[in-house]
Short mmCIF file of C-alpha atoms and ligand atoms in Angstrom, two decimals:
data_model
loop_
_atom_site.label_atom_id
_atom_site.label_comp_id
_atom_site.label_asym_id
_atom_site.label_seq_id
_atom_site.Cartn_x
_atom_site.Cartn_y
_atom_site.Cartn_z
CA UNK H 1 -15.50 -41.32 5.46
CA UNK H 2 -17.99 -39.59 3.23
CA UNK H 3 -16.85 -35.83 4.09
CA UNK H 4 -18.20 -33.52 1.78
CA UNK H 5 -16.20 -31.94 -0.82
CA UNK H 6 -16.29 -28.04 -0.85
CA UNK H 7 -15.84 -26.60 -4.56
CA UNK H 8 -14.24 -23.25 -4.20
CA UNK H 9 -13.38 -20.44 -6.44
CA UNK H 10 -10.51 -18.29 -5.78
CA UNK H 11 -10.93 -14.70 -6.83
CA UNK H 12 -7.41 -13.33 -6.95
CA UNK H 13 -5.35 -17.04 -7.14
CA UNK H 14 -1.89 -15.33 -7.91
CA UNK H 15 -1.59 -12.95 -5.25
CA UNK H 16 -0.72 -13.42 -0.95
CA UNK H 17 -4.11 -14.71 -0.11
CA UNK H 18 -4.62 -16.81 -3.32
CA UNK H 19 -1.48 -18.76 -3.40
CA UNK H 20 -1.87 -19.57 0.39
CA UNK H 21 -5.36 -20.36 -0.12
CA UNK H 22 -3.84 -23.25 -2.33
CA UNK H 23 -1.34 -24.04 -0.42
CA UNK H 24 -4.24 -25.09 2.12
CA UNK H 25 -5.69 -26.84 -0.51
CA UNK H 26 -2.73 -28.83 -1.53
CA UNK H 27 -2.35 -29.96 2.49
CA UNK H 28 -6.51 -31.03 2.36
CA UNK H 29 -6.73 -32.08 -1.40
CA UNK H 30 -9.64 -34.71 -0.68
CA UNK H 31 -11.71 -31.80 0.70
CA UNK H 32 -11.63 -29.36 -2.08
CA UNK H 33 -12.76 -29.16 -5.60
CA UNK H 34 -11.15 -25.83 -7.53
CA UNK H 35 -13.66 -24.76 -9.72
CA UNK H 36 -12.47 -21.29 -10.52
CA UNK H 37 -9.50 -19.51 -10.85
CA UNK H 38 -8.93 -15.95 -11.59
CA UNK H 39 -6.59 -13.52 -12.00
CA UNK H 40 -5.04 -9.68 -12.72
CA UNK H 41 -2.15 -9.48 -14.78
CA UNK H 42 0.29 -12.69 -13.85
CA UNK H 43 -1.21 -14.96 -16.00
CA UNK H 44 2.21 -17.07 -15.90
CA UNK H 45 1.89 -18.08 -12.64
CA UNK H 46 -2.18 -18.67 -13.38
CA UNK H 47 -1.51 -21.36 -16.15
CA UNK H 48 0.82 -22.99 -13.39
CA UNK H 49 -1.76 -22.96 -11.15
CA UNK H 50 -4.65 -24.19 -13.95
CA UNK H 51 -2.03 -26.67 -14.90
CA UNK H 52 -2.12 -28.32 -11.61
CA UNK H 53 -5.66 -27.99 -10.23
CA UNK H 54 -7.49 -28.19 -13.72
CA UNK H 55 -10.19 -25.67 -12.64
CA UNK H 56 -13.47 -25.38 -14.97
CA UNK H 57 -13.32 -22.03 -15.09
CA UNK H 58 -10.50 -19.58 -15.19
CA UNK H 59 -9.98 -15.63 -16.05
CA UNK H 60 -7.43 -13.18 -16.25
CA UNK H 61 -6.79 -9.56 -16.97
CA UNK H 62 -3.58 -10.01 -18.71
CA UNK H 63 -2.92 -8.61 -22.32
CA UNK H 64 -0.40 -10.60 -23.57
CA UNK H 65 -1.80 -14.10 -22.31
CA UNK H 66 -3.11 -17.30 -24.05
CA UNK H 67 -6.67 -17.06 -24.62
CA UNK H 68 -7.64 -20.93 -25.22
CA UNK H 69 -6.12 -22.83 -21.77
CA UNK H 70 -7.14 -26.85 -22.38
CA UNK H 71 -10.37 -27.97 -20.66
CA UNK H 72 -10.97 -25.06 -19.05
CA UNK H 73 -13.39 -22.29 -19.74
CA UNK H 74 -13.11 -18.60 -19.84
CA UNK H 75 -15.75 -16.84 -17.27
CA UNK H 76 -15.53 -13.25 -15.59
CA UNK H 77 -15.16 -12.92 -12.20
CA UNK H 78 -18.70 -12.40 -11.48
CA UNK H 79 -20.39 -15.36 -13.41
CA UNK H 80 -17.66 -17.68 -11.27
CA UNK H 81 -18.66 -15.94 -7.74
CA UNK H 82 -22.44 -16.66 -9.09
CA UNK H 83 -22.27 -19.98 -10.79
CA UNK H 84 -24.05 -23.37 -9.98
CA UNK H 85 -21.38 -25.73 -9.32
CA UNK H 86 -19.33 -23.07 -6.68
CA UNK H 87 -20.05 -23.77 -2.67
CA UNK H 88 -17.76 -21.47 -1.20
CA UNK H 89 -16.06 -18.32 -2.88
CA UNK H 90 -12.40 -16.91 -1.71
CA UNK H 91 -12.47 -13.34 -2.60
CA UNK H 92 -8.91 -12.54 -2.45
CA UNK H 93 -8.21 -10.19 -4.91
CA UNK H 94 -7.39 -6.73 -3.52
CA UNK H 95 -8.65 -3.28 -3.58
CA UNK H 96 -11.57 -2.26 -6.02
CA UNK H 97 -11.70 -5.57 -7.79
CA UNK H 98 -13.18 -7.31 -4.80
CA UNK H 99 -16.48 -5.41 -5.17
CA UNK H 100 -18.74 -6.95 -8.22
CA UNK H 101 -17.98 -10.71 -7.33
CA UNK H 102 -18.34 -10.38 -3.54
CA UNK H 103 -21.95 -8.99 -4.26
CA UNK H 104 -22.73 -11.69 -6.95
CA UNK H 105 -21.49 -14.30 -4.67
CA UNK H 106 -23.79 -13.10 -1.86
CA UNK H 107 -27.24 -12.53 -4.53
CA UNK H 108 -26.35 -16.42 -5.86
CA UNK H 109 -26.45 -17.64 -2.19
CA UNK H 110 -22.87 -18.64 -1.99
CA UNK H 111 -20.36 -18.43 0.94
CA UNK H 112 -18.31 -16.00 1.05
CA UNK H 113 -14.48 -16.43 2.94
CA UNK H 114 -13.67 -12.62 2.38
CA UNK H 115 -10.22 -11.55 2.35
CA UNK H 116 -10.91 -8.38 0.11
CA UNK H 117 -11.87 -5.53 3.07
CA UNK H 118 -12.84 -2.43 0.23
CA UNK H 119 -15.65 -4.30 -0.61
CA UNK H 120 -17.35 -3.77 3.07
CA UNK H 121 -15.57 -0.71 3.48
CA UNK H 122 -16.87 0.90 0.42
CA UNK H 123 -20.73 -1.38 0.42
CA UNK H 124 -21.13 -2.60 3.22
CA UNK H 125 -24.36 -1.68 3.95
CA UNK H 126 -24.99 -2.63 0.49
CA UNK H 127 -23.59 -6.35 1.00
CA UNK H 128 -24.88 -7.04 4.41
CA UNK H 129 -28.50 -6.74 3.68
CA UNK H 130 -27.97 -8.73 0.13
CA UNK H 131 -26.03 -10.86 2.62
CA UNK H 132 -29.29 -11.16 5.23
CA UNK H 133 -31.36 -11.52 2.13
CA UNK H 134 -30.06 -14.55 0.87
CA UNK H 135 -29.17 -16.14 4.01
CA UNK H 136 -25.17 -16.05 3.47
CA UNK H 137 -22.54 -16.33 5.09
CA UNK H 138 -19.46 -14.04 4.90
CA UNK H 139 -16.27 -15.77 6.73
CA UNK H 140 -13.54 -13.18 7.49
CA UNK H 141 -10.54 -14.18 6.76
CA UNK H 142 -8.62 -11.13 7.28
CA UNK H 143 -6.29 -12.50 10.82
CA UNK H 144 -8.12 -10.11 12.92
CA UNK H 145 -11.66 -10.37 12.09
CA UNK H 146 -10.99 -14.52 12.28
CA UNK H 147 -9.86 -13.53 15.18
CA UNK H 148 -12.89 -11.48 16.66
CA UNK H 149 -14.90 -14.21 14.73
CA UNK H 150 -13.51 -17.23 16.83
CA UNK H 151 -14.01 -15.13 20.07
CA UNK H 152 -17.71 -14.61 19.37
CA UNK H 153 -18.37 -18.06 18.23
CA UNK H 154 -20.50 -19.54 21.40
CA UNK H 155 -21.81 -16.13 22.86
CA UNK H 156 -25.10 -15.07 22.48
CA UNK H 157 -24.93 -11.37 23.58
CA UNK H 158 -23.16 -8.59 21.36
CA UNK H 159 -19.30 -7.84 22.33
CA UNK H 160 -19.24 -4.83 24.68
CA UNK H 161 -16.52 -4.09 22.90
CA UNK H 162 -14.20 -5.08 19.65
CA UNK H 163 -10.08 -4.55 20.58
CA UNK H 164 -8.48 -4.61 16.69
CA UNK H 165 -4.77 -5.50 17.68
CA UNK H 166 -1.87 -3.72 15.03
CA UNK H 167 1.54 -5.04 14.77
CA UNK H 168 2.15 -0.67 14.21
CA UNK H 169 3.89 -1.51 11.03
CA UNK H 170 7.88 -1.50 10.24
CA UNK H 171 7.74 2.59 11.43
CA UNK H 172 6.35 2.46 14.56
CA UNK H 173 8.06 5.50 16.76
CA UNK H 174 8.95 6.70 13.82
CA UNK H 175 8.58 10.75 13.88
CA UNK H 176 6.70 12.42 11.17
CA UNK H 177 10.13 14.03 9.77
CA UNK H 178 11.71 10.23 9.75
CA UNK H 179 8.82 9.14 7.95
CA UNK H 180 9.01 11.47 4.90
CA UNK H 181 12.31 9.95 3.80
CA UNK H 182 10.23 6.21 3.97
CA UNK H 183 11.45 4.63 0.70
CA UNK H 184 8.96 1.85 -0.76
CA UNK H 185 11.76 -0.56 -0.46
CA UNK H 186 11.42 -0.24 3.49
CA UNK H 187 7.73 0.28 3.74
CA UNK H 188 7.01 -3.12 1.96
CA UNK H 189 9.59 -5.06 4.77
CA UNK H 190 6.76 -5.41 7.13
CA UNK H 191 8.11 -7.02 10.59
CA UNK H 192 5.82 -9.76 11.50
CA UNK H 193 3.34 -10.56 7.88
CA UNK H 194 3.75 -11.87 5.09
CA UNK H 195 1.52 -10.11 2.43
CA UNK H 196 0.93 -8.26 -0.59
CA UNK H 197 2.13 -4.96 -1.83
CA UNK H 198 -1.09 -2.72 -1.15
CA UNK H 199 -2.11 -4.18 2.34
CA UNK H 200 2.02 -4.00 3.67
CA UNK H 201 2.12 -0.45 3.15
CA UNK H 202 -1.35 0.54 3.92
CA UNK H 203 -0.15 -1.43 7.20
CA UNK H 204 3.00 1.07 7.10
CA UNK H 205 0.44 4.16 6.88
CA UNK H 206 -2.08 2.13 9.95
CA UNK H 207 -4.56 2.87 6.94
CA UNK H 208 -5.26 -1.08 7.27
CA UNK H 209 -6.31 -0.68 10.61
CA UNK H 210 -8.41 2.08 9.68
CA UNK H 211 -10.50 -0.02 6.58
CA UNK H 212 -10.29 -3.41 9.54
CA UNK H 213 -12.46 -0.87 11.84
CA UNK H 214 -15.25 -0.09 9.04
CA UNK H 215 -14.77 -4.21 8.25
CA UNK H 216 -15.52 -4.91 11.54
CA UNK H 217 -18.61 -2.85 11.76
CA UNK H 218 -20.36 -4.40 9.25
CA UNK H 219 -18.92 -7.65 10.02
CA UNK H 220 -20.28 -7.40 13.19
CA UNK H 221 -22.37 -4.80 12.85
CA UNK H 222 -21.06 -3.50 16.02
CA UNK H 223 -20.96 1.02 16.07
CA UNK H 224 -17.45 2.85 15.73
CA UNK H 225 -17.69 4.03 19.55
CA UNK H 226 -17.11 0.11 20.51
CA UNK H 227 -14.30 -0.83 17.99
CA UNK H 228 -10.94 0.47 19.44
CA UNK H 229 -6.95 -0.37 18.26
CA UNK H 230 -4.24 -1.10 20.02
CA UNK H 231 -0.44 -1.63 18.98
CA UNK H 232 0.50 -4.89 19.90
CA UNK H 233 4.03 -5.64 17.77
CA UNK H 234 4.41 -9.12 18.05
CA UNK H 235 1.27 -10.23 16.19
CA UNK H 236 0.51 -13.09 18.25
CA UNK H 237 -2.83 -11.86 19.94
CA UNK H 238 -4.70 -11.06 16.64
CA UNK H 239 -7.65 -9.31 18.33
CA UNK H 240 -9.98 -9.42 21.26
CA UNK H 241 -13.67 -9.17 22.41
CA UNK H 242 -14.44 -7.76 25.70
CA UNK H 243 -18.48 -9.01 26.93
CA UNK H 244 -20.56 -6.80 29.39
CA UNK H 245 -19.38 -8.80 31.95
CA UNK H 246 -15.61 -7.54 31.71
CA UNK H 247 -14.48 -10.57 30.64
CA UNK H 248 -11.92 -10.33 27.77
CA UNK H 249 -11.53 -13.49 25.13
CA UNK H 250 -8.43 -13.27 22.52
CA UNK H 251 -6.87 -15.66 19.77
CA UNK H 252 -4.02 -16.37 19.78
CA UNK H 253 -1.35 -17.97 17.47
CA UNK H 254 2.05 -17.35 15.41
CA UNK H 255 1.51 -14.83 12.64
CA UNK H 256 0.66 -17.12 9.25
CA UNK H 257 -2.17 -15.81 7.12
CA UNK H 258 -2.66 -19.36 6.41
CA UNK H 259 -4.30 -20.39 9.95
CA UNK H 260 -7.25 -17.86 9.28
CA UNK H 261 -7.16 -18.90 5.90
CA UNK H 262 -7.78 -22.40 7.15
CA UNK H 263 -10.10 -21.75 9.56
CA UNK H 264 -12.73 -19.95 6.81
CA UNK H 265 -12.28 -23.59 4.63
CA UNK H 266 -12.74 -25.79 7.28
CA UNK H 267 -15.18 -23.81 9.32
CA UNK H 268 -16.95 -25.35 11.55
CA UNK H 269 -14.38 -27.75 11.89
CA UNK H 270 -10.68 -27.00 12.84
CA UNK H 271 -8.02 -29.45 11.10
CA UNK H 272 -4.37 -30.12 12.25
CA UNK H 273 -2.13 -28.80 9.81
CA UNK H 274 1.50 -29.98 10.35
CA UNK H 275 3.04 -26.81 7.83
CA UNK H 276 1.26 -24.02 10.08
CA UNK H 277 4.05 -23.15 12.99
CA UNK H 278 2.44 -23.96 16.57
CA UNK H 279 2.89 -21.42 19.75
CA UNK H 280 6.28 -22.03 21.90
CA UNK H 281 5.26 -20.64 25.06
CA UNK H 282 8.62 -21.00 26.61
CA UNK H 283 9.93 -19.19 23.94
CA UNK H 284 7.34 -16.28 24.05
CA UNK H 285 9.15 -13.72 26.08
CA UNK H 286 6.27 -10.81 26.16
CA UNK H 287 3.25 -9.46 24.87
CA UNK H 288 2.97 -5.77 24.98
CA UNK H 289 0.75 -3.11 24.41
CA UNK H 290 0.53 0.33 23.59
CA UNK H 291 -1.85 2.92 22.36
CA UNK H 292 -1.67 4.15 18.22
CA UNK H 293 0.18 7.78 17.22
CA UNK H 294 -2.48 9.07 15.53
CA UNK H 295 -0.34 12.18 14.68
CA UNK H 296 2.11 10.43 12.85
CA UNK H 297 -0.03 8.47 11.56
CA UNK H 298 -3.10 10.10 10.78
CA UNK H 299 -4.58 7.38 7.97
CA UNK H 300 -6.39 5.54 11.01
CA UNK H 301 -8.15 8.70 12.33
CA UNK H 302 -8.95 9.72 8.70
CA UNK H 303 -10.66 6.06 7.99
CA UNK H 304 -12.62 5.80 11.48
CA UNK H 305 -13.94 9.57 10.58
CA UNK H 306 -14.99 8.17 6.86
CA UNK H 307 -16.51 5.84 8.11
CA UNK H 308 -18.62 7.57 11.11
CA UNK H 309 -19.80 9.78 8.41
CA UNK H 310 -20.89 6.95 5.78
CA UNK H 311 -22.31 7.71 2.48
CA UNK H 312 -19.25 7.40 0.00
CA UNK H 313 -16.89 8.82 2.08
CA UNK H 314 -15.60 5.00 2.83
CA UNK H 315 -15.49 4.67 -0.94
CA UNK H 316 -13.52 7.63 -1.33
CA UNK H 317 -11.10 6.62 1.15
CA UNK H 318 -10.78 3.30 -0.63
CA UNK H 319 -10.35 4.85 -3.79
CA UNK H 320 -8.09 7.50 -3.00
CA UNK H 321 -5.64 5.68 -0.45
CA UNK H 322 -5.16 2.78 -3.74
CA UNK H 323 -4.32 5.69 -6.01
CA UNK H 324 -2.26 7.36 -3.48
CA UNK H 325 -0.46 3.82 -2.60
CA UNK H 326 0.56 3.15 -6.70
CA UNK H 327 1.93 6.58 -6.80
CA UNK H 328 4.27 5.70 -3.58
CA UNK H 329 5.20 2.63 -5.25
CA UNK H 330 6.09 4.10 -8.14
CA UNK H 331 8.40 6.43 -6.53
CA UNK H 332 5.83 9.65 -7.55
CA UNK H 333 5.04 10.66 -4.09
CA UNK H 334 6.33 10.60 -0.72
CA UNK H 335 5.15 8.39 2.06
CA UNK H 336 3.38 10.87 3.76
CA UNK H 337 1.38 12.61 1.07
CA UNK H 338 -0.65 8.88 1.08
CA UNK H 339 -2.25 10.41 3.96
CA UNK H 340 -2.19 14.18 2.77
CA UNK H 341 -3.82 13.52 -0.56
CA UNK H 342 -6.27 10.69 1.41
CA UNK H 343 -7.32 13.77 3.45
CA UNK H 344 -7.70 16.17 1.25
CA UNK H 345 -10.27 14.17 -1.05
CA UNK H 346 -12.46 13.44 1.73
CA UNK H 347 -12.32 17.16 2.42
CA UNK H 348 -13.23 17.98 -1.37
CA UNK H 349 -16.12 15.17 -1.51
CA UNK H 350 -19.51 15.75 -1.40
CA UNK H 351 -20.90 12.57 -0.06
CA UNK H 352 -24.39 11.26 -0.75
CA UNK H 353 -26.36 9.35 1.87
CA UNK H 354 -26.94 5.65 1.02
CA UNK H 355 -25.54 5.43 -2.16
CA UNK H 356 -26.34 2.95 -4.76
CA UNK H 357 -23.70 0.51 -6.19
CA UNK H 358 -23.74 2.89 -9.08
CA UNK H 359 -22.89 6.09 -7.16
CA UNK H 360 -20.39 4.35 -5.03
CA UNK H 361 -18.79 3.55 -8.56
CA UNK H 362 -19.22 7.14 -9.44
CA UNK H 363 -17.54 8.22 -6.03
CA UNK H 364 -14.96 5.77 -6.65
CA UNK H 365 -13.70 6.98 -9.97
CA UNK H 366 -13.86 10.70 -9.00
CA UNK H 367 -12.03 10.26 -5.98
CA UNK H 368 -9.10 8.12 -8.61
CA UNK H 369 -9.07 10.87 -10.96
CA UNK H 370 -8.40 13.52 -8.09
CA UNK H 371 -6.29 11.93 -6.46
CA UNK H 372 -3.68 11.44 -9.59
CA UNK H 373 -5.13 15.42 -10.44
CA UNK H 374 -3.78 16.92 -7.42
CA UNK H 375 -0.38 14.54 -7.13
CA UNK H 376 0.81 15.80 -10.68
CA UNK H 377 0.11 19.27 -9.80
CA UNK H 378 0.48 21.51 -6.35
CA UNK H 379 -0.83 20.31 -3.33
CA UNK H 380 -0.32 21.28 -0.10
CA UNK H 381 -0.50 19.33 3.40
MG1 MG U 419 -5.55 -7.77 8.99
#
């Protein structure tokens, strides 16, 4: 048949996106080559996975893990994104960590599938001309950007406008009273996706959809004013494009991470998979629609005003909405103050226009430190 093998490395293998990223793998294994694997802290399940694909390369940032693994090579993150042998790069790690090796990725000329959205939310202005500059592609695989993605694929004119759909989380019509008793037990039962800890409850907060708007305007480099939301809880239209002519395309499928997973792999082809659940039409009783509570939730307004104002007010939002997340998590603060300590360190920042990497790194560690300052002592919302 002669179809080319892909060599990937997987940036974040243990979490959500990593293990389904294998599990594509294992359905296609005459198609891929795993190069790299890398990891945070569960370097148990890492050796399982090193164990079974024999990667090249592998790193971790456990303590208490074995430092020689048997034919395979310790590399950082960033010299895996960068090296020769690597075609295609899964960034799938989440939050901050995402940064360094989506950039080195993009300056060594590799594809990107991108599943980390900080990284364009805090650079992406930095990444998208490093992207242009070396001619790279970066493949969304976040559902709704796939989604937008897909839609776009055949057009030649820019989308009059971008419609990000939201499932609204498991506390939608929830009242802002009701939601300061959210425990983190309930927050992380999300109703129709299955992923990891940080992106289920900033889906809970509608944060997500706030950091999938700034994704999508760098993705697309489409402006805020055309990029709206809408709450749409059964997950099965996973976003929408609407041309000049009125014309609206969507995509459509059952919620599984894995199908825009795929679809970055495979791209430009599309191959059956028998494990991903197909559509039952007969079964599909409605689709509905309705517009976000901003008041309740007021992460989404506080990310789309972030990221109308630029600078490193996207970085602060990053950094500060992590922080604030750990700290729910960890039982320190209460659901809402995510939001109240997200707003108040945007308020406190003094944002520089196009930042470097460095000063987005500066931004980012200020914006940690007060954050975990003003949660230990007296704040006010
Ligand atoms: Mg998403």
């Amino acid at each position: 048949m002669g179809n080319p093998v892909k060599k990937i490395a997987i940036l974040g293998s243990t979490g959500s996106i990593g293990q389904q990223t294998l599990d594509i793998i294992r359905t296609f294994p005459q198609r891929f080559e795993i190069i790299g694997l890398t990891a945070g802290q569960n370097t148990e399940l890492l050796n399982k996975q090193i164990e079974e694909f024999k990667p090249k390369f592998y790193w971790h940032g456990g303590k208490d893990a074995k430092t020689d693994i048997a034919g395979s090579e310790k590399l950082s993150p960033e010299e895996l994104a960068g090296h020769p042998t690597v075609d295609l790069v899964v960034i799938a790690a989440s939050g901050k960590a995402g940064l360094a090796p989506t950039l080195a990725a993009v300056k060594a000329g590799k594809t990107v599938a991108l599943a980390n959205k900080e990284s364009l939310v805090a650079a992406g202005e930095i990444i998208t001309t490093e992207a242009k500059k070396h001619g790279v592609r970066i493949l969304p695989i976040d559902s709704e950007h796939s989604a937008i993605w897909q839609c776009l694929r055949g057009e030649n004119q820019p989308p009059a406008r971008i419609i990000l759909t939201a499932s609204g989380g498991p506390f939608r019509h929830y009242s802002k009273t009701e939601l300061e008793a959210v425990t983190p037990q309930q927050a992380l039962k999300h109703p129709s996706w299955k992923m990891g800890r940080k992106v289920t409850i900033d889906s809970a907060t509608l944060m997500n959809k706030g950091l999938e708007i700034i994704e999508a305007r760098w993705l697309f480099d489409t402006p805020f004013d055309r990029i709206d939301v809408v709450v749409h809880p059964q997950s099965i239209i996973h976003s929408m494009v609407e041309f000049p002519d009125g014309s609206t395309k969507a995509q459509l499928s059952h919620p599984d991470m894995r199908l825009p997973i795929q679809y970055a792999l495979s791209y430009p082809e599309r191959w059956p998979n028998q494990n991903v659940t197909k559509m039952n039409w007969d079964k599909t009783k409605e689709l509905t629609f309705e517009a976000p509570d901003m008041e309740s939730f007021p992460c989404l307004k506080l990310a789309v005003e972030a990221g109308k104002r630029g600078g490193t007010y996207p970085a602060v939002l990053c950094a500060a909405d992590e922080t604030a997340v750990e700290l729910f998590l960890s039982g320190q603060i209460k659901f809402t103050d995510i939001a109240c300590l997200v707003e108040q360190l945007l308020f406190e920042h003094q944002s520089l226009f196009r930042p470097s990497l460095d000063e987005i790194a500066a931004a980012d560690a200020w914006a940690r430190e007060k954050t975990m300052e003003l949660a230990a002592g007296a704040y006010r919302c």
